[in-house]
PDB file of C-alpha atoms in Angstrom:
ATOM      1  CA  MET T 265       1.988 -36.616 -18.114  1.00  0.00           C
ATOM      2  CA  ALA T 266       4.271 -33.591 -18.455  1.00  0.00           C
ATOM      3  CA  GLU T 267       6.602 -32.897 -15.597  1.00  0.00           C
ATOM      4  CA  ARG T 268       6.244 -29.719 -13.624  1.00  0.00           C
ATOM      5  CA  GLY T 269       8.574 -26.961 -14.713  1.00  0.00           C
ATOM      6  CA  ILE T 270       9.085 -25.509 -11.242  1.00  0.00           C
ATOM      7  CA  GLU T 271       8.277 -26.275  -7.627  1.00  0.00           C
ATOM      8  CA  LEU T 272       8.267 -23.702  -4.828  1.00  0.00           C
ATOM      9  CA  LYS T 273       9.084 -24.869  -1.310  1.00  0.00           C
ATOM     10  CA  GLY T 274       9.857 -23.095   1.930  1.00  0.00           C
ATOM     11  CA  SER T 275      13.444 -23.350   3.084  1.00  0.00           C
ATOM     12  CA  SER T 276      16.034 -21.547   5.180  1.00  0.00           C
ATOM     13  CA  PHE T 277      19.512 -20.297   4.376  1.00  0.00           C
ATOM     14  CA  THR T 278      22.269 -18.608   6.349  1.00  0.00           C
ATOM     15  CA  LEU T 279      22.653 -14.962   5.366  1.00  0.00           C
ATOM     16  CA  SER T 280      25.320 -12.556   6.542  1.00  0.00           C
ATOM     17  CA  VAL T 281      23.910  -9.343   8.007  1.00  0.00           C
ATOM     18  CA  LEU T 282      25.782  -6.073   7.532  1.00  0.00           C
ATOM     19  CA  HIS T 283      24.948  -3.678  10.394  1.00  0.00           C
ATOM     20  CA  ILE T 284      25.745  -0.132   9.330  1.00  0.00           C
ATOM     21  CA  THR T 285      25.948   2.871  11.656  1.00  0.00           C
ATOM     22  CA  SER T 286      26.777   5.505   9.043  1.00  0.00           C
ATOM     23  CA  ALA T 287      24.973   6.656   5.904  1.00  0.00           C
ATOM     24  CA  ASP T 288      28.336   7.568   4.346  1.00  0.00           C
ATOM     25  CA  ILE T 289      28.500   5.061   1.477  1.00  0.00           C
ATOM     26  CA  GLU T 290      32.266   5.388   0.973  1.00  0.00           C
ATOM     27  CA  GLN T 291      32.926   4.794   4.654  1.00  0.00           C
ATOM     28  CA  VAL T 292      30.731   1.690   4.644  1.00  0.00           C
ATOM     29  CA  LYS T 293      32.425   0.441   1.495  1.00  0.00           C
ATOM     30  CA  GLN T 294      35.923   0.921   2.928  1.00  0.00           C
ATOM     31  CA  GLN T 295      35.140  -0.840   6.198  1.00  0.00           C
ATOM     32  CA  LEU T 296      33.446  -3.691   4.348  1.00  0.00           C
ATOM     33  CA  LEU T 297      36.481  -3.987   2.064  1.00  0.00           C
ATOM     34  CA  GLU T 298      38.664  -4.452   5.140  1.00  0.00           C
ATOM     35  CA  LYS T 299      36.417  -7.260   6.356  1.00  0.00           C
ATOM     36  CA  ILE T 300      36.492  -8.986   2.971  1.00  0.00           C
ATOM     37  CA  ALA T 301      40.317  -8.840   2.914  1.00  0.00           C
ATOM     38  CA  GLN T 302      40.373 -11.033   6.023  1.00  0.00           C
ATOM     39  CA  ALA T 303      38.521 -13.905   4.277  1.00  0.00           C
ATOM     40  CA  PRO T 304      38.053 -13.170   0.559  1.00  0.00           C
ATOM     41  CA  GLU T 305      36.803 -16.609  -0.450  1.00  0.00           C
ATOM     42  CA  PHE T 306      34.198 -16.651   2.298  1.00  0.00           C
ATOM     43  CA  PHE T 307      32.702 -13.372   1.120  1.00  0.00           C
ATOM     44  CA  ARG T 308      32.947 -13.959  -2.633  1.00  0.00           C
ATOM     45  CA  ALA T 309      29.438 -13.673  -4.161  1.00  0.00           C
ATOM     46  CA  ALA T 310      27.940 -14.025  -0.666  1.00  0.00           C
ATOM     47  CA  PRO T 311      24.316 -12.917  -0.161  1.00  0.00           C
ATOM     48  CA  LEU T 312      24.035 -10.026   2.261  1.00  0.00           C
ATOM     49  CA  VAL T 313      21.260  -8.417   4.305  1.00  0.00           C
ATOM     50  CA  ILE T 314      21.823  -4.762   5.199  1.00  0.00           C
ATOM     51  CA  ASN T 315      20.575  -3.775   8.657  1.00  0.00           C
ATOM     52  CA  ILE T 316      19.917  -0.032   9.123  1.00  0.00           C
ATOM     53  CA  GLU T 317      18.228   0.040  12.531  1.00  0.00           C
ATOM     54  CA  LYS T 318      21.059   2.164  14.020  1.00  0.00           C
ATOM     55  CA  LEU T 319      20.851   4.854  11.333  1.00  0.00           C
ATOM     56  CA  PRO T 320      19.035   8.097  12.190  1.00  0.00           C
ATOM     57  CA  GLU T 321      17.886   8.523   8.581  1.00  0.00           C
ATOM     58  CA  ILE T 322      17.075   6.400   5.534  1.00  0.00           C
ATOM     59  CA  PRO T 323      20.193   5.934   3.353  1.00  0.00           C
ATOM     60  CA  ASP T 324      20.393   5.973  -0.434  1.00  0.00           C
ATOM     61  CA  PHE T 325      19.547   2.304  -0.937  1.00  0.00           C
ATOM     62  CA  SER T 326      20.432   2.308  -4.648  1.00  0.00           C
ATOM     63  CA  ALA T 327      23.911   3.715  -3.987  1.00  0.00           C
ATOM     64  CA  LEU T 328      24.381   1.382  -1.029  1.00  0.00           C
ATOM     65  CA  ALA T 329      23.408  -1.674  -3.064  1.00  0.00           C
ATOM     66  CA  SER T 330      25.702  -0.617  -5.923  1.00  0.00           C
ATOM     67  CA  ALA T 331      28.629  -0.224  -3.514  1.00  0.00           C
ATOM     68  CA  VAL T 332      28.010  -3.703  -2.120  1.00  0.00           C
ATOM     69  CA  ARG T 333      27.845  -5.205  -5.617  1.00  0.00           C
ATOM     70  CA  GLU T 334      31.147  -3.532  -6.548  1.00  0.00           C
ATOM     71  CA  LEU T 335      32.744  -5.638  -3.811  1.00  0.00           C
ATOM     72  CA  GLU T 336      31.331  -8.817  -5.445  1.00  0.00           C
ATOM     73  CA  LEU T 337      28.674  -9.273  -2.759  1.00  0.00           C
ATOM     74  CA  VAL T 338      24.980  -9.827  -3.468  1.00  0.00           C
ATOM     75  CA  PRO T 339      22.612  -7.484  -1.557  1.00  0.00           C
ATOM     76  CA  VAL T 340      19.315  -9.350  -1.184  1.00  0.00           C
ATOM     77  CA  GLY T 341      17.412  -7.290   1.351  1.00  0.00           C
ATOM     78  CA  VAL T 342      17.218  -4.710   4.101  1.00  0.00           C
ATOM     79  CA  SER T 343      16.236  -5.160   7.741  1.00  0.00           C
ATOM     80  CA  GLY T 344      15.688  -2.741  10.606  1.00  0.00           C
ATOM     81  CA  ILE T 345      13.235  -0.499   8.697  1.00  0.00           C
ATOM     82  CA  LEU T 346      10.474   0.857  10.912  1.00  0.00           C
ATOM     83  CA  ASP T 347       8.413   3.096   8.623  1.00  0.00           C
ATOM     84  CA  ASP T 348       6.520   2.842   5.341  1.00  0.00           C
ATOM     85  CA  SER T 349       8.688   5.389   3.497  1.00  0.00           C
ATOM     86  CA  GLY T 350      11.802   3.336   4.250  1.00  0.00           C
ATOM     87  CA  ARG T 351      10.151   0.149   3.021  1.00  0.00           C
ATOM     88  CA  ALA T 352       9.069   1.864  -0.180  1.00  0.00           C
ATOM     89  CA  ALA T 353      12.590   3.211  -0.775  1.00  0.00           C
ATOM     90  CA  ALA T 354      14.127  -0.232  -0.264  1.00  0.00           C
ATOM     91  CA  ARG T 355      11.690  -1.874  -2.687  1.00  0.00           C
ATOM     92  CA  ALA T 356      12.302   0.872  -5.265  1.00  0.00           C
ATOM     93  CA  ALA T 357      16.000  -0.061  -5.121  1.00  0.00           C
ATOM     94  CA  GLY T 358      15.141  -3.699  -5.813  1.00  0.00           C
ATOM     95  CA  LEU T 359      15.782  -4.889  -2.266  1.00  0.00           C
ATOM     96  CA  ALA T 360      13.565  -7.147  -0.194  1.00  0.00           C
ATOM     97  CA  VAL T 361      12.273  -5.815   3.121  1.00  0.00           C
ATOM     98  CA  MET T 362      13.102  -8.327   5.835  1.00  0.00           C
ATOM     99  CA  THR T 363      12.110  -8.520   9.479  1.00  0.00           C
ATOM    100  CA  THR T 364      14.315  -9.761  12.283  1.00  0.00           C
ATOM    101  CA  GLY T 365      14.656  -9.555  16.023  1.00  0.00           C
ATOM    102  CA  LYS T 366      12.244 -10.088  18.883  1.00  0.00           C
ATOM    103  CA  VAL T 367       8.606 -10.522  18.031  1.00  0.00           C
ATOM    104  CA  SER T 368       5.880 -10.574  20.612  1.00  0.00           C
ATOM    105  CA  ALA T 369       3.632 -13.608  20.614  1.00  0.00           C
ATOM    106  CA  PRO T 370       0.534 -12.932  18.522  1.00  0.00           C
ATOM    107  CA  ALA T 371      -2.911 -13.242  19.995  1.00  0.00           C
ATOM    108  CA  PRO T 372      -4.617 -16.534  19.136  1.00  0.00           C
ATOM    109  CA  GLU T 373      -6.540 -16.326  15.889  1.00  0.00           C
ATOM    110  CA  PRO T 374     -10.270 -17.102  15.963  1.00  0.00           C
ATOM    111  CA  SER T 375     -11.112 -20.621  14.843  1.00  0.00           C
ATOM    112  CA  PRO T 376     -13.719 -21.441  12.218  1.00  0.00           C
ATOM    113  CA  SER T 377     -16.838 -23.269  13.331  1.00  0.00           C
ATOM    114  CA  PRO T 378     -16.970 -27.041  12.701  1.00  0.00           C
ATOM    115  CA  ALA T 379     -20.063 -26.407  10.560  1.00  0.00           C
ATOM    116  CA  LEU T 380     -18.028 -24.270   8.168  1.00  0.00           C
ATOM    117  CA  LEU T 381     -15.176 -26.777   7.959  1.00  0.00           C
ATOM    118  CA  ASN T 382     -17.571 -29.654   7.304  1.00  0.00           C
ATOM    119  CA  GLN T 383     -19.774 -27.846   4.809  1.00  0.00           C
ATOM    120  CA  PRO T 384     -20.045 -29.832   1.546  1.00  0.00           C
ATOM    121  CA  GLY T 385     -17.827 -28.407  -1.179  1.00  0.00           C
ATOM    122  CA  THR T 386     -15.615 -26.445   1.234  1.00  0.00           C
ATOM    123  CA  ARG T 387     -11.884 -26.785   0.711  1.00  0.00           C
ATOM    124  CA  VAL T 388      -9.726 -26.340   3.820  1.00  0.00           C
ATOM    125  CA  HIS T 389      -6.061 -25.340   3.534  1.00  0.00           C
ATOM    126  CA  ARG T 390      -4.135 -25.693   6.792  1.00  0.00           C
ATOM    127  CA  GLY T 391      -1.104 -23.437   7.187  1.00  0.00           C
ATOM    128  CA  PRO T 392       0.115 -20.376   5.296  1.00  0.00           C
ATOM    129  CA  VAL T 393      -0.286 -19.845   1.569  1.00  0.00           C
ATOM    130  CA  ARG T 394       3.214 -18.854   0.488  1.00  0.00           C
ATOM    131  CA  SER T 395       4.336 -16.481  -2.240  1.00  0.00           C
ATOM    132  CA  GLY T 396       3.908 -18.129  -5.646  1.00  0.00           C
ATOM    133  CA  GLN T 397       1.250 -20.584  -4.438  1.00  0.00           C
ATOM    134  CA  GLN T 398      -2.292 -20.645  -5.781  1.00  0.00           C
ATOM    135  CA  ILE T 399      -5.114 -22.409  -3.910  1.00  0.00           C
ATOM    136  CA  TYR T 400      -8.430 -22.879  -5.753  1.00  0.00           C
ATOM    137  CA  ALA T 401     -11.715 -24.142  -4.317  1.00  0.00           C
ATOM    138  CA  GLN T 402     -13.735 -25.211  -7.342  1.00  0.00           C
ATOM    139  CA  ASN T 403     -17.530 -25.173  -6.947  1.00  0.00           C
ATOM    140  CA  GLY T 404     -17.283 -24.259  -3.265  1.00  0.00           C
ATOM    141  CA  SER T 405     -15.783 -22.081  -0.559  1.00  0.00           C
ATOM    142  CA  LEU T 406     -12.180 -21.901   0.633  1.00  0.00           C
ATOM    143  CA  VAL T 407     -11.051 -21.800   4.253  1.00  0.00           C
ATOM    144  CA  VAL T 408      -7.403 -20.879   4.904  1.00  0.00           C
ATOM    145  CA  LEU T 409      -6.187 -21.674   8.426  1.00  0.00           C
ATOM    146  CA  GLY T 410      -3.202 -19.345   8.189  1.00  0.00           C
ATOM    147  CA  ALA T 411      -1.965 -16.226   6.440  1.00  0.00           C
ATOM    148  CA  VAL T 412      -1.899 -15.506   2.706  1.00  0.00           C
ATOM    149  CA  SER T 413       1.520 -14.092   1.782  1.00  0.00           C
ATOM    150  CA  ASN T 414       2.366 -11.375  -0.727  1.00  0.00           C
ATOM    151  CA  GLY T 415       2.523 -12.965  -4.174  1.00  0.00           C
ATOM    152  CA  ALA T 416       0.123 -15.775  -3.209  1.00  0.00           C
ATOM    153  CA  GLU T 417      -3.372 -16.214  -4.631  1.00  0.00           C
ATOM    154  CA  VAL T 418      -6.513 -17.774  -3.154  1.00  0.00           C
ATOM    155  CA  ILE T 419      -9.508 -18.391  -5.409  1.00  0.00           C
ATOM    156  CA  ALA T 420     -12.963 -19.811  -4.744  1.00  0.00           C
ATOM    157  CA  ASP T 421     -16.145 -20.138  -6.757  1.00  0.00           C
ATOM    158  CA  ASP T 422     -17.979 -19.202  -3.539  1.00  0.00           C
ATOM    159  CA  SER T 423     -16.636 -17.420  -0.438  1.00  0.00           C
ATOM    160  CA  ILE T 424     -13.121 -17.165   1.008  1.00  0.00           C
ATOM    161  CA  HIS T 425     -12.367 -17.282   4.749  1.00  0.00           C
ATOM    162  CA  VAL T 426      -8.801 -16.394   5.792  1.00  0.00           C
ATOM    163  CA  TYR T 427      -8.046 -17.039   9.470  1.00  0.00           C
ATOM    164  CA  GLY T 428      -4.939 -14.898   9.423  1.00  0.00           C
ATOM    165  CA  ALA T 429      -3.525 -11.938   7.489  1.00  0.00           C
ATOM    166  CA  LEU T 430      -4.555 -11.534   3.851  1.00  0.00           C
ATOM    167  CA  ARG T 431      -1.581 -10.036   1.999  1.00  0.00           C
ATOM    168  CA  GLY T 432      -1.801 -11.619  -1.452  1.00  0.00           C
ATOM    169  CA  ARG T 433      -4.716 -11.797  -3.880  1.00  0.00           C
ATOM    170  CA  ALA T 434      -8.179 -13.121  -3.016  1.00  0.00           C
ATOM    171  CA  VAL T 435     -10.688 -13.877  -5.779  1.00  0.00           C
ATOM    172  CA  ALA T 436     -14.128 -15.000  -4.582  1.00  0.00           C
ATOM    173  CA  GLY T 437     -17.134 -15.780  -6.764  1.00  0.00           C
ATOM    174  CA  ALA T 438     -14.734 -16.715  -9.526  1.00  0.00           C
ATOM    175  CA  LYS T 439     -17.563 -18.066 -11.735  1.00  0.00           C
ATOM    176  CA  GLY T 440     -19.794 -15.042 -11.184  1.00  0.00           C
ATOM    177  CA  ASN T 441     -21.419 -15.696  -7.794  1.00  0.00           C
ATOM    178  CA  ASP T 442     -22.137 -12.151  -6.609  1.00  0.00           C
ATOM    179  CA  ASN T 443     -23.299 -13.444  -3.198  1.00  0.00           C
ATOM    180  CA  ALA T 444     -19.779 -14.645  -2.396  1.00  0.00           C
ATOM    181  CA  ARG T 445     -17.828 -12.918   0.358  1.00  0.00           C
ATOM    182  CA  ILE T 446     -14.242 -12.561   1.543  1.00  0.00           C
ATOM    183  CA  TYR T 447     -13.470 -12.720   5.262  1.00  0.00           C
ATOM    184  CA  CYS T 448     -10.052 -12.136   6.809  1.00  0.00           C
ATOM    185  CA  GLN T 449      -8.530 -11.395  10.214  1.00  0.00           C
ATOM    186  CA  GLN T 450      -6.158  -8.719   8.872  1.00  0.00           C
ATOM    187  CA  LEU T 451      -6.763  -6.883   5.614  1.00  0.00           C
ATOM    188  CA  MET T 452      -3.526  -6.087   3.719  1.00  0.00           C
ATOM    189  CA  PRO T 453      -4.094  -7.560   0.231  1.00  0.00           C
ATOM    190  CA  GLU T 454      -2.630  -6.803  -3.145  1.00  0.00           C
ATOM    191  CA  LEU T 455      -6.055  -7.331  -4.700  1.00  0.00           C
ATOM    192  CA  VAL T 456      -9.527  -8.533  -3.699  1.00  0.00           C
ATOM    193  CA  SER T 457     -12.228  -9.487  -6.175  1.00  0.00           C
ATOM    194  CA  ILE T 458     -15.811 -10.736  -6.020  1.00  0.00           C
ATOM    195  CA  ALA T 459     -17.575 -11.894  -9.191  1.00  0.00           C
ATOM    196  CA  GLY T 460     -15.156  -9.949 -11.374  1.00  0.00           C
ATOM    197  CA  HIS T 461     -15.396  -6.678  -9.425  1.00  0.00           C
ATOM    198  CA  TYR T 462     -12.050  -5.892  -7.873  1.00  0.00           C
ATOM    199  CA  GLN T 463     -10.142  -3.402  -5.785  1.00  0.00           C
ATOM    200  CA  LEU T 464      -6.375  -2.965  -5.566  1.00  0.00           C
ATOM    201  CA  SER T 465      -4.304  -2.350  -2.453  1.00  0.00           C
ATOM    202  CA  ASP T 466      -4.131   1.434  -2.910  1.00  0.00           C
ATOM    203  CA  GLY T 467      -7.911   1.724  -2.829  1.00  0.00           C
ATOM    204  CA  LEU T 468      -8.256  -0.339   0.345  1.00  0.00           C
ATOM    205  CA  GLN T 469      -5.839   1.483   2.629  1.00  0.00           C
ATOM    206  CA  GLY T 470      -8.408   3.311   4.719  1.00  0.00           C
ATOM    207  CA  GLU T 471      -9.729   2.758   8.227  1.00  0.00           C
ATOM    208  CA  GLN T 472     -10.355  -0.946   7.529  1.00  0.00           C
ATOM    209  CA  TRP T 473      -6.702  -1.604   6.608  1.00  0.00           C
ATOM    210  CA  GLU T 474      -5.009  -4.203   8.845  1.00  0.00           C
ATOM    211  CA  GLN T 475      -8.364  -4.877  10.515  1.00  0.00           C
ATOM    212  CA  PRO T 476     -10.634  -7.957  10.576  1.00  0.00           C
ATOM    213  CA  VAL T 477     -12.966  -7.378   7.655  1.00  0.00           C
ATOM    214  CA  SER T 478     -15.849  -8.878   5.706  1.00  0.00           C
ATOM    215  CA  ILE T 479     -16.023  -7.931   2.024  1.00  0.00           C
ATOM    216  CA  SER T 480     -19.231  -8.226   0.012  1.00  0.00           C
ATOM    217  CA  LEU T 481     -20.586  -6.938  -3.289  1.00  0.00           C
ATOM    218  CA  ALA T 482     -23.120  -4.101  -3.242  1.00  0.00           C
ATOM    219  CA  GLY T 483     -24.221  -3.437  -6.789  1.00  0.00           C
ATOM    220  CA  GLU T 484     -20.950  -3.122  -8.656  1.00  0.00           C
ATOM    221  CA  GLN T 485     -18.920  -1.890  -5.689  1.00  0.00           C
ATOM    222  CA  LEU T 486     -17.055  -3.844  -3.015  1.00  0.00           C
ATOM    223  CA  LYS T 487     -18.289  -3.118   0.511  1.00  0.00           C
ATOM    224  CA  LEU T 488     -15.996  -3.496   3.525  1.00  0.00           C
ATOM    225  CA  ASP T 489     -17.348  -4.093   7.039  1.00  0.00           C
ATOM    226  CA  ARG T 490     -15.477  -4.629  10.293  1.00  0.00           C
ATOM    227  CA  ILE T 491     -15.998  -8.091  11.751  1.00  0.00           C
TER     228      ILE T 491
END
């Protein structure tokens, strides 16, 4: 049996966070250079998260990242962004959008009925589906007791039930079952598909976005209903 080429696992690493209070790139670069001079080996090729929560406007992320790289640091992401335009600008510059700080406790997610969990052919995945993972329920339905991350994919020959946020790709009715459905507690996917009929994120960002939704197939169009 051939060995797997890669394996993705969750982990945690210590990242330095650069809090900037000025959008003046040269000023940031000079002050960062002074910090590096105090411990050059510590900062050499160190990964860095740039926090902009104290800035009144969105900086030039491309120029900011270039300035950081010139000092032999590795900018990996941005935190402190509160609006969609800022997130889009960060991603366009090749930077990850990261969240930090205090988070209020989420409301408890609804639980699936025991009948659904014990239905013959149903595959149950407990916990989040992380970026890069693919979960497939062959010849049955899939129940995910957690969120589906960006870059993750859930597939089922029948229906898909996500008891959490759906951010990745969901493909139901993978073998052509047009009676399959997709259910989720928060709709934010990259793609949803039922029996080969699909819709991308841009076409889903209406009043149902970020809401609990049931998706079914009506003719050749996907139909979204609030749960």
